[in-house]
Short mmCIF file of N, CA and C in Angstrom, two decimals:
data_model
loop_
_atom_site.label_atom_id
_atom_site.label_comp_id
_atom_site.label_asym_id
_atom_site.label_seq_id
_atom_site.Cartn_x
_atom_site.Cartn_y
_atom_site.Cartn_z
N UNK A 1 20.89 -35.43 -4.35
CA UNK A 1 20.18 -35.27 -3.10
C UNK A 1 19.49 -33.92 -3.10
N UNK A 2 18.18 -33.98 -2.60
CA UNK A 2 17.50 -32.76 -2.32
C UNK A 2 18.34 -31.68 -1.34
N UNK A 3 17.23 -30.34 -1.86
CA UNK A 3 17.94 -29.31 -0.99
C UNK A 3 17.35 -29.34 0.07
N UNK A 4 17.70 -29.19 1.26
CA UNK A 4 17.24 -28.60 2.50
C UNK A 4 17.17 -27.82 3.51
N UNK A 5 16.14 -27.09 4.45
CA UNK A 5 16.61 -26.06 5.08
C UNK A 5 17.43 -25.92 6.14
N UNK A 6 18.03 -24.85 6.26
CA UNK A 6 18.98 -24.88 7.57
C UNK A 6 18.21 -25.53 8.77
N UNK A 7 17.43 -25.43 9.31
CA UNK A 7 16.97 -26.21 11.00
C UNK A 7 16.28 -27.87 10.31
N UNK A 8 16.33 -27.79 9.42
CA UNK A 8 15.64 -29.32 9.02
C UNK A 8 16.84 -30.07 8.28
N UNK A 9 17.71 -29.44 8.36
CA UNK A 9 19.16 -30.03 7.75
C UNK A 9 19.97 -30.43 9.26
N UNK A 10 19.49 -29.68 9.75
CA UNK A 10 20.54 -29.88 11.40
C UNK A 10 19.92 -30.92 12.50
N UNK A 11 18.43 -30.98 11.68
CA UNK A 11 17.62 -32.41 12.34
C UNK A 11 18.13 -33.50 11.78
N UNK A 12 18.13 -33.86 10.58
CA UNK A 12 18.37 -34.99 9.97
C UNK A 12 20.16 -34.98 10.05
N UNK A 13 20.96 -34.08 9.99
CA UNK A 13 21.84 -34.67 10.38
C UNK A 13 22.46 -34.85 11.90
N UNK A 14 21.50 -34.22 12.98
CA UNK A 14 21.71 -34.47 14.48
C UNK A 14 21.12 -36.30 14.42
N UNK A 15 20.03 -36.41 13.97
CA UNK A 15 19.28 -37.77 13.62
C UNK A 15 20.29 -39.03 13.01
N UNK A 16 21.08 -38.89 12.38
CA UNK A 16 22.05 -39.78 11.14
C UNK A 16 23.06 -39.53 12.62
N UNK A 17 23.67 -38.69 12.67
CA UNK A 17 24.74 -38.62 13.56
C UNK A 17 24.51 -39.21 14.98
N UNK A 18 23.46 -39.20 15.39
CA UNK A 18 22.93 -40.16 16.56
C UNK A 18 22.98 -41.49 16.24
N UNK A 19 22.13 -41.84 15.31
CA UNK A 19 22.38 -43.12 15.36
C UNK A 19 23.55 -44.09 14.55
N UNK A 20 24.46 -43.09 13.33
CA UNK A 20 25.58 -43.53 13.27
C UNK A 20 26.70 -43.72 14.77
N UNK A 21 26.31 -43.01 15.27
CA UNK A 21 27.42 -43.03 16.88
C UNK A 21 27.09 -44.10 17.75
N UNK A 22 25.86 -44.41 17.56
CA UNK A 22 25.19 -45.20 18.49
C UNK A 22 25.77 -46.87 17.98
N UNK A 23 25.41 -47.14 16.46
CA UNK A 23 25.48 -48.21 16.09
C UNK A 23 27.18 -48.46 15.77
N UNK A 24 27.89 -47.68 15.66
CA UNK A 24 29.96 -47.33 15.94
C UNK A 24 30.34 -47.64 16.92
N UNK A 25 29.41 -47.80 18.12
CA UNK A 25 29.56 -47.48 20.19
C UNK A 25 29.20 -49.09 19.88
N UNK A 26 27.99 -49.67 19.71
CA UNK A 26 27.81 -50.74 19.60
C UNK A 26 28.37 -51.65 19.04
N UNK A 27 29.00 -51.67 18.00
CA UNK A 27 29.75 -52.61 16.90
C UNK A 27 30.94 -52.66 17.68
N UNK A 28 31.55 -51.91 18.54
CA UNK A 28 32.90 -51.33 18.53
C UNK A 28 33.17 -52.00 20.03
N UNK A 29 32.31 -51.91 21.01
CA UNK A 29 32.14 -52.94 22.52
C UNK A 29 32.34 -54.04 22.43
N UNK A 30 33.02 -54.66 23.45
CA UNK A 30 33.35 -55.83 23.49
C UNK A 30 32.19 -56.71 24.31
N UNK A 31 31.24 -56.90 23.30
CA UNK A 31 30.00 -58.00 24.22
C UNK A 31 29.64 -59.27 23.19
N UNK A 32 29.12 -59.85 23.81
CA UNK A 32 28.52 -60.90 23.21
C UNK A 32 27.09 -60.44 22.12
N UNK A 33 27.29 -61.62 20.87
CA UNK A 33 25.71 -61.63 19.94
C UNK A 33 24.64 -60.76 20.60
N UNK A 34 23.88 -61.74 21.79
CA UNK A 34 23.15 -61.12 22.11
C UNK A 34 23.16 -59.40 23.06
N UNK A 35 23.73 -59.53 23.83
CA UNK A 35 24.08 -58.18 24.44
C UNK A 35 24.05 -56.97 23.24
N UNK A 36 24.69 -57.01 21.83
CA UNK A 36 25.08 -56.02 21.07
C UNK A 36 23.89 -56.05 20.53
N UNK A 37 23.01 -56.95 19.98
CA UNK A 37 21.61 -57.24 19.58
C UNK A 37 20.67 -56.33 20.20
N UNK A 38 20.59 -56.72 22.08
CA UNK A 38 20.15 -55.81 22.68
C UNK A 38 20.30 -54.57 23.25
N UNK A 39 21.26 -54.22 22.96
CA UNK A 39 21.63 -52.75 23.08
C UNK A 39 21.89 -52.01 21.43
N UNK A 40 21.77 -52.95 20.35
CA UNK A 40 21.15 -51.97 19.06
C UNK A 40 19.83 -51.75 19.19
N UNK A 41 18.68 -52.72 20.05
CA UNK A 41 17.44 -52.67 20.06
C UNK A 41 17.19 -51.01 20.68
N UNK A 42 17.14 -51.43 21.87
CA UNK A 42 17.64 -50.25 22.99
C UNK A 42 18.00 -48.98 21.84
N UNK A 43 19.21 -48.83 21.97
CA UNK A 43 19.52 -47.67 20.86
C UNK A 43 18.14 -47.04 19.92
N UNK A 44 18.34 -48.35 19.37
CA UNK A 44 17.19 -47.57 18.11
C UNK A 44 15.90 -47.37 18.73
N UNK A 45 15.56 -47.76 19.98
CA UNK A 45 14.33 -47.22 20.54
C UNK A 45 14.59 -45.79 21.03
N UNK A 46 15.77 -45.66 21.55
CA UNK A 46 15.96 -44.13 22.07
C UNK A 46 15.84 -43.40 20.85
N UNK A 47 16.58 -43.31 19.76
CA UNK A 47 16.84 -42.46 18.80
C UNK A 47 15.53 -42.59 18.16
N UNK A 48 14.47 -43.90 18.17
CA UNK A 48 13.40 -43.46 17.86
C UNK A 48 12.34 -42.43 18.43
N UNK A 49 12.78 -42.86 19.92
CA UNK A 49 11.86 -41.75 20.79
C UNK A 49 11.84 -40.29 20.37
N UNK A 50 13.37 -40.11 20.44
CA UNK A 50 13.82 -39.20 20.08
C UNK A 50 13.44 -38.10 19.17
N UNK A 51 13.24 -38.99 17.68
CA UNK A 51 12.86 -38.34 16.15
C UNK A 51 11.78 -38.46 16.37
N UNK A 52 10.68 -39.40 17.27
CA UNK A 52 9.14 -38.73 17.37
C UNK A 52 9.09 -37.65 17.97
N UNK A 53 9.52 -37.15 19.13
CA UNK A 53 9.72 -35.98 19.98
C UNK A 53 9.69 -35.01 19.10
N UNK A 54 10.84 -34.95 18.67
CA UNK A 54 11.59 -33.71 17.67
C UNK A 54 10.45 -33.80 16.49
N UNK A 55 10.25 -34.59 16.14
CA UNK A 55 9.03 -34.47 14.91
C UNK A 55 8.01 -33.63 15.35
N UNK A 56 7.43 -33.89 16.41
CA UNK A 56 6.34 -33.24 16.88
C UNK A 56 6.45 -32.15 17.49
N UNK A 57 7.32 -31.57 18.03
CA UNK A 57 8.14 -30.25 18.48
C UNK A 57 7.69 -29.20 16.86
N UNK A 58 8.43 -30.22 16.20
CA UNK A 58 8.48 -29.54 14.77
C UNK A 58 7.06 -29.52 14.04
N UNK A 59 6.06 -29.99 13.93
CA UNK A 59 4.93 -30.00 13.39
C UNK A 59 4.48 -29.05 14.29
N UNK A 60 4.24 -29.05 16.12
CA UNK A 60 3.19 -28.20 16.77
C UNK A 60 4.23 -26.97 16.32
N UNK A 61 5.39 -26.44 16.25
CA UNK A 61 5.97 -25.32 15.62
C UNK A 61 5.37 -24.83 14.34
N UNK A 62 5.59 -25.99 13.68
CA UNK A 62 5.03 -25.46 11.89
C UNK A 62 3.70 -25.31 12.23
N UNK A 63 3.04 -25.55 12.91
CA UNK A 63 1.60 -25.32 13.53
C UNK A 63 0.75 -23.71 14.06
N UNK A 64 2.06 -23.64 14.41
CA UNK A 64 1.80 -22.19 15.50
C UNK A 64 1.96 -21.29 14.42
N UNK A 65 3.38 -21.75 13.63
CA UNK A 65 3.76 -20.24 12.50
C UNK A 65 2.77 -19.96 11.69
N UNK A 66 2.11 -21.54 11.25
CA UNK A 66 1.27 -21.23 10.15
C UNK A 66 -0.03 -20.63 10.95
N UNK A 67 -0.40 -20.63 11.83
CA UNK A 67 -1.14 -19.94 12.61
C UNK A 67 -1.14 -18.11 12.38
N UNK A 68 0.37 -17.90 13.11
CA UNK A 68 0.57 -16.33 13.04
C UNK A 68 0.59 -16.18 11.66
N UNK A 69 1.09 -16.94 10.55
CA UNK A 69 1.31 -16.64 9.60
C UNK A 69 -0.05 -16.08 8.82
N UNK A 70 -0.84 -17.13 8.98
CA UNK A 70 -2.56 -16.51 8.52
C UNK A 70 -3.26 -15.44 9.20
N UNK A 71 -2.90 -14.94 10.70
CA UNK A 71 -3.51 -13.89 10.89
C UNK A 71 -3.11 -13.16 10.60
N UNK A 72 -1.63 -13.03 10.82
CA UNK A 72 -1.30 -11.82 10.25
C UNK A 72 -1.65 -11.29 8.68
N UNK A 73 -1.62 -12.63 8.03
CA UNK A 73 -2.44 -12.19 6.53
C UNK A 73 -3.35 -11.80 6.57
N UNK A 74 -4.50 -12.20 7.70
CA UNK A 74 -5.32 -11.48 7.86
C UNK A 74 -5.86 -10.33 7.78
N UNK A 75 -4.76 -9.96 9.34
CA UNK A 75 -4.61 -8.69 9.83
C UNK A 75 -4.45 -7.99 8.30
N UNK A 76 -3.06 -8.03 7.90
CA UNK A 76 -2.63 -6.98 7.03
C UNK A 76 -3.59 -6.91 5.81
N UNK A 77 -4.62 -7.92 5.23
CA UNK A 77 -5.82 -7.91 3.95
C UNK A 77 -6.53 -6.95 4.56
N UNK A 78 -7.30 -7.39 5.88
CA UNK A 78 -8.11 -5.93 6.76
C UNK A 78 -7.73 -4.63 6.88
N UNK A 79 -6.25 -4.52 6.83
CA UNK A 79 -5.60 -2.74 6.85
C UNK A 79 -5.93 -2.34 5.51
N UNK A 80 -5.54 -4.09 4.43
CA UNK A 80 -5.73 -3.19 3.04
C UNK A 80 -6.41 -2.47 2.53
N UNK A 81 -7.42 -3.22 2.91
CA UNK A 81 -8.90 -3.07 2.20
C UNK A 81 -9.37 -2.13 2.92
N UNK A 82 -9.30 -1.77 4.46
CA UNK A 82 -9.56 -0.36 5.12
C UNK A 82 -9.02 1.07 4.42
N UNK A 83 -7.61 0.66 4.23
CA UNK A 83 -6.97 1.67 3.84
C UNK A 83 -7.29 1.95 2.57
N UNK A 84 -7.96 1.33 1.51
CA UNK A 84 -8.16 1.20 0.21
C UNK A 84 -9.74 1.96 -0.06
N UNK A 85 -10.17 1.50 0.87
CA UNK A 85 -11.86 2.94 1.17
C UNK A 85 -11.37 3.67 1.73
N UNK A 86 -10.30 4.07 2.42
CA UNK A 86 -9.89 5.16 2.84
C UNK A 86 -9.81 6.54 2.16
N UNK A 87 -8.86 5.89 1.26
CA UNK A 87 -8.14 6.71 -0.44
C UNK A 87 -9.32 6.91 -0.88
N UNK A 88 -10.55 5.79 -1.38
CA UNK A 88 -11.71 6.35 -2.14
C UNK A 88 -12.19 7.22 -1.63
N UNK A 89 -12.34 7.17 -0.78
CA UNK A 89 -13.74 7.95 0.00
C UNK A 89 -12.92 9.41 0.11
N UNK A 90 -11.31 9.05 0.01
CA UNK A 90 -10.68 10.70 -0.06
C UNK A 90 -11.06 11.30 -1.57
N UNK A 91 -11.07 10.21 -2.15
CA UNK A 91 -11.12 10.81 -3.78
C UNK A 91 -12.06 11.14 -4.08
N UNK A 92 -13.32 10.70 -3.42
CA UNK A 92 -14.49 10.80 -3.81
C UNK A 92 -14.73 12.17 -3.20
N UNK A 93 -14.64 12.92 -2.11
CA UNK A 93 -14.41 14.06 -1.67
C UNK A 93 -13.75 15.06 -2.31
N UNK A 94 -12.43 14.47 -2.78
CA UNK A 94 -12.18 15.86 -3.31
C UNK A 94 -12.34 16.05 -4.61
N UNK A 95 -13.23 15.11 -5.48
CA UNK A 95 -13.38 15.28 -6.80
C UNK A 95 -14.65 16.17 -6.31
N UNK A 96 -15.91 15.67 -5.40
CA UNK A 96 -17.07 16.61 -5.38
C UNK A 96 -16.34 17.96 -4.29
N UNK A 97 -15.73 18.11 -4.00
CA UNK A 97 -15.03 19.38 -3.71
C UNK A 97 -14.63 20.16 -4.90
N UNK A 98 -13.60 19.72 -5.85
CA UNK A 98 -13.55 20.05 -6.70
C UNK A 98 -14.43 20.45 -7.47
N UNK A 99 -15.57 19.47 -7.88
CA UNK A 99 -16.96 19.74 -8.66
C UNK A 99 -17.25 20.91 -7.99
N UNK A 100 -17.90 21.20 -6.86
CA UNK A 100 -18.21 22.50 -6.45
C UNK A 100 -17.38 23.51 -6.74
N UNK A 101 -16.15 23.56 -6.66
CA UNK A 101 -15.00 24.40 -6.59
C UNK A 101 -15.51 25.18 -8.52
N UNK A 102 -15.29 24.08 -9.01
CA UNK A 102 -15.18 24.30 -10.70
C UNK A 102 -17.30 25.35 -11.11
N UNK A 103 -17.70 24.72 -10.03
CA UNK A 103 -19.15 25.21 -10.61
C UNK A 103 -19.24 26.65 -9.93
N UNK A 104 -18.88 26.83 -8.89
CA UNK A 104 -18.46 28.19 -8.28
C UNK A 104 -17.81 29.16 -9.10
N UNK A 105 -16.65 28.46 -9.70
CA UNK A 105 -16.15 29.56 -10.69
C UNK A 105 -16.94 30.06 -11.79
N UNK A 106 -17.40 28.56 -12.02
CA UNK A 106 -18.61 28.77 -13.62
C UNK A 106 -19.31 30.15 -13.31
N UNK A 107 -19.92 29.83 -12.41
CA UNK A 107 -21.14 30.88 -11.95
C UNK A 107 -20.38 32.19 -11.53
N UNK A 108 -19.11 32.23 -11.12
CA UNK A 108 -19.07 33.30 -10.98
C UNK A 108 -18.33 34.59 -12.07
N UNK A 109 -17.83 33.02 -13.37
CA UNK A 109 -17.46 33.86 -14.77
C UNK A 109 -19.08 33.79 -15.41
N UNK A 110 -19.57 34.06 -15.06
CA UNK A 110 -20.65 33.94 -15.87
C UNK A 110 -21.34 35.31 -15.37
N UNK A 111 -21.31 35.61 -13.58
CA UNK A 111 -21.81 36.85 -13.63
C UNK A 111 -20.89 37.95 -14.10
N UNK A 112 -19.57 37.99 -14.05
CA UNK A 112 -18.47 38.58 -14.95
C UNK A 112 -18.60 38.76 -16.02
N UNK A 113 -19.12 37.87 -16.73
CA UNK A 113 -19.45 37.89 -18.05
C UNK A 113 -21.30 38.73 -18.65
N UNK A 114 -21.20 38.38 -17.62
CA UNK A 114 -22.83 39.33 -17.90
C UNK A 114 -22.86 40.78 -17.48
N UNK A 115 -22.18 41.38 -16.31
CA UNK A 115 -21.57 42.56 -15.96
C UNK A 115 -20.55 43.00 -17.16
N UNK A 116 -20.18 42.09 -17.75
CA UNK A 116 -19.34 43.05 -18.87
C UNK A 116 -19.99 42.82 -19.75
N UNK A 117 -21.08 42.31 -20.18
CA UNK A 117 -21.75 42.60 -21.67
C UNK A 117 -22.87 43.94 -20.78
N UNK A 118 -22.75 44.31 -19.61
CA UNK A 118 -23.85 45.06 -19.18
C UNK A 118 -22.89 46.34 -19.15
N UNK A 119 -21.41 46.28 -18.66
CA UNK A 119 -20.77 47.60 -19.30
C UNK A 119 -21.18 47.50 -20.52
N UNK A 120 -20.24 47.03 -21.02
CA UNK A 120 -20.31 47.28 -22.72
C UNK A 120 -21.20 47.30 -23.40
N UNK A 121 -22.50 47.47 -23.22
CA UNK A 121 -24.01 47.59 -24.01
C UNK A 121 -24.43 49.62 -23.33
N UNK A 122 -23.40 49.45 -21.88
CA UNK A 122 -23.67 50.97 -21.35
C UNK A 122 -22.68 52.27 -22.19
N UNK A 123 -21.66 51.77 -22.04
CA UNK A 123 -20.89 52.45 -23.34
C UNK A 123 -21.07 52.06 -24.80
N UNK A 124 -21.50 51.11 -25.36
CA UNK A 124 -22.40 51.42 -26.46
C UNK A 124 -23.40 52.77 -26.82
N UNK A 125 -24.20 52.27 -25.50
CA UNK A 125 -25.58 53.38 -25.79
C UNK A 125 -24.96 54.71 -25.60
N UNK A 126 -24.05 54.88 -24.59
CA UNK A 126 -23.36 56.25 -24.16
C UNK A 126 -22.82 56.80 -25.33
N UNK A 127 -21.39 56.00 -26.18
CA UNK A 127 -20.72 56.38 -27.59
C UNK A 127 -22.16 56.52 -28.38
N UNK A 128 -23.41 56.06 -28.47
CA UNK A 128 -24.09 56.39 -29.63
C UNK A 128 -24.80 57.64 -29.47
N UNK A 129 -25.18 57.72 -28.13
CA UNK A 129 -25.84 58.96 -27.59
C UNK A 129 -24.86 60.64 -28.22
N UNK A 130 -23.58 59.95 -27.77
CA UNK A 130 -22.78 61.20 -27.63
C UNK A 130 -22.52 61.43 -29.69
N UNK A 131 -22.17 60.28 -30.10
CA UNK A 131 -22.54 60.37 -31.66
C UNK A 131 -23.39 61.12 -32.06
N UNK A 132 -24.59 61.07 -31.87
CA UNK A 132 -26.29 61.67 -32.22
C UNK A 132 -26.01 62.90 -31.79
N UNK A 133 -25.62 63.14 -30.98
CA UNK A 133 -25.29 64.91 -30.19
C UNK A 133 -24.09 65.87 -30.77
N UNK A 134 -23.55 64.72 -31.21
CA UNK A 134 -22.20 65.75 -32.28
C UNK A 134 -23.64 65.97 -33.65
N UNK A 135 -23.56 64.78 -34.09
CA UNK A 135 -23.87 64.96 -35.78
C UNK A 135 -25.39 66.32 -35.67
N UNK A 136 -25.83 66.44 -34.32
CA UNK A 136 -26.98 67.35 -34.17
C UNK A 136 -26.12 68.72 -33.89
N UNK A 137 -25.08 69.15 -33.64
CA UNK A 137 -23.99 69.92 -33.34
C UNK A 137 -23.81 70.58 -34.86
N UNK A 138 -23.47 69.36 -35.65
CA UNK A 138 -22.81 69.69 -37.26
C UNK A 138 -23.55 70.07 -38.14
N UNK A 139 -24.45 69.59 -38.15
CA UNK A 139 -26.09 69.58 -38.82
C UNK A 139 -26.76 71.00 -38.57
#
């Protein structure tokens, strides 16, 4: 026998258990052919009413969930995908933040770097100057 779920297990056996009780109540009375005939009829019309009711209880239910069930998939695909340009558009910021950040430095080892080849070309000329002024000293 198949598996089944807890509230659809408690239908089919509220369902079996109805009409096992019903047709036990009937067999079990003391009436005549017809009388037991017509009150199995009877019976099985109630317990049919019954399992249409409950059927349809149960479908407009499975109806509704699968309802919330898709918006909310909805809902939560729409946060994703919001939240997912969210992150880019952060990343995309702080990489060109960064880019600036990194070109700022460039430029500013670069005037560092040109201020110190502009010392060091000044003490060059200075050590050669002061060179030329000894050897004119010795000479």
């Amino acid at each position: 026998m198949a598996k089944v779920s807890g509230k659809k297990s408690f239908l089919v056996g509220a369902i079996a258990g109805g009409v096992i009780g019903s047709v036990t109540a009937l067999l079990l009375a003391p009436k005549s052919g017809r009388e037991l005939r017509k009150d199995i009829a009877d019976g099985t019309q109630v317990v049919s009413e019954h399992t249409v009711r409950i059927a349809g209880q149960v479908g407009e239910s499975s109806t509704r969930i699968a309802k919330q069930v898709g918006s909310g998939v909805t809902v939560a695909a729409t946060k994703a995908k919001e939240t997912a340009s969210t992150v880019m558009d952060n990343v995309r910021s702080w990489r060109q933040a960064g880019k600036e950040e990194v070109e700022e430095v460039l430029d500013d080892a670069g005037e560092l770097v040109q201020e110190a080849g502009e010392a060091v070309q000044d003490k060059v000329e200075e050590l050669t100057h002061e060179s030329k002024e000894e050897l004119q000293t010795i000479s």
